[in-house]
XYZ file of C-alpha atoms in Angstrom:
84
model
C 77.406 78.213 90.790
C 80.408 80.275 91.343
C 82.856 77.788 90.933
C 81.331 77.020 87.442
C 81.174 80.964 86.731
C 77.452 80.893 86.196
C 76.970 84.774 87.122
C 73.405 84.289 85.523
C 72.786 81.196 87.904
C 73.730 83.353 90.908
C 71.718 86.531 89.588
C 68.368 83.963 88.890
C 68.862 82.761 92.459
C 69.092 85.882 94.156
C 65.968 86.880 92.279
C 64.134 83.986 93.332
C 61.691 83.593 95.936
C 63.847 82.535 98.757
C 65.489 85.982 98.946
C 63.125 88.759 100.001
C 63.559 92.253 98.089
C 64.122 93.748 101.103
C 67.062 91.792 101.371
C 68.419 92.387 98.090
C 68.030 96.027 98.621
C 69.790 96.220 101.820
C 72.619 93.282 101.736
C 72.902 93.207 97.766
C 72.151 96.761 96.121
C 73.128 99.163 98.700
C 76.041 97.037 99.642
C 77.452 96.970 96.150
C 77.047 100.913 95.501
C 79.127 101.696 98.868
C 81.806 98.904 98.112
C 82.245 100.114 94.255
C 82.650 103.956 95.877
C 84.636 102.877 98.538
C 86.911 100.786 96.428
C 87.333 103.581 93.568
C 88.922 105.879 96.569
C 91.311 103.232 97.297
C 92.116 102.432 93.546
C 92.771 106.186 92.953
C 95.646 105.879 95.655
C 97.450 102.580 94.821
C 97.234 99.256 93.104
C 94.071 97.349 94.777
C 93.183 93.939 94.451
C 89.134 93.444 95.393
C 87.030 90.135 96.191
C 83.684 89.930 96.913
C 80.898 87.588 97.566
C 79.325 85.782 94.666
C 76.152 87.454 95.411
C 77.553 90.671 94.637
C 78.686 89.977 91.352
C 75.464 89.711 89.256
C 72.912 92.047 87.497
C 72.785 95.778 86.559
C 73.656 97.022 90.085
C 75.909 94.186 90.762
C 79.463 95.275 91.248
C 80.697 94.312 87.819
C 78.403 96.497 85.881
C 79.059 99.215 88.647
C 82.620 98.968 88.209
C 82.280 98.858 84.542
C 79.805 102.001 84.449
C 82.834 103.682 86.962
C 84.875 103.093 83.730
C 86.945 99.942 85.076
C 87.703 96.677 83.056
C 86.738 93.617 85.072
C 87.838 90.623 84.659
C 87.175 87.185 86.171
C 90.616 85.383 87.914
C 90.101 82.056 88.644
C 92.235 80.420 91.471
C 95.063 77.883 90.982
C 95.561 76.874 94.404
C 93.162 74.261 96.175
C 93.659 72.234 99.178
C 91.994 69.141 97.682
């Protein structure tokens, strides 16, 4: 899903029956807010590259939207190196 750039599929999976609401809250939503807050502190000091897990990306409380709400431009970067 990530390699295909299908953020909607990731969101759909994370909201499915295989992932509990408690897990989503603690390991996704709460962490996303913390990551954006901590990253914002670093960004204010120096240029920063930020990488997160695919599950952190989608949704209204995903890091993409949280960074955008904080005023940042977010764009996908596709890796050009593979070991295949």
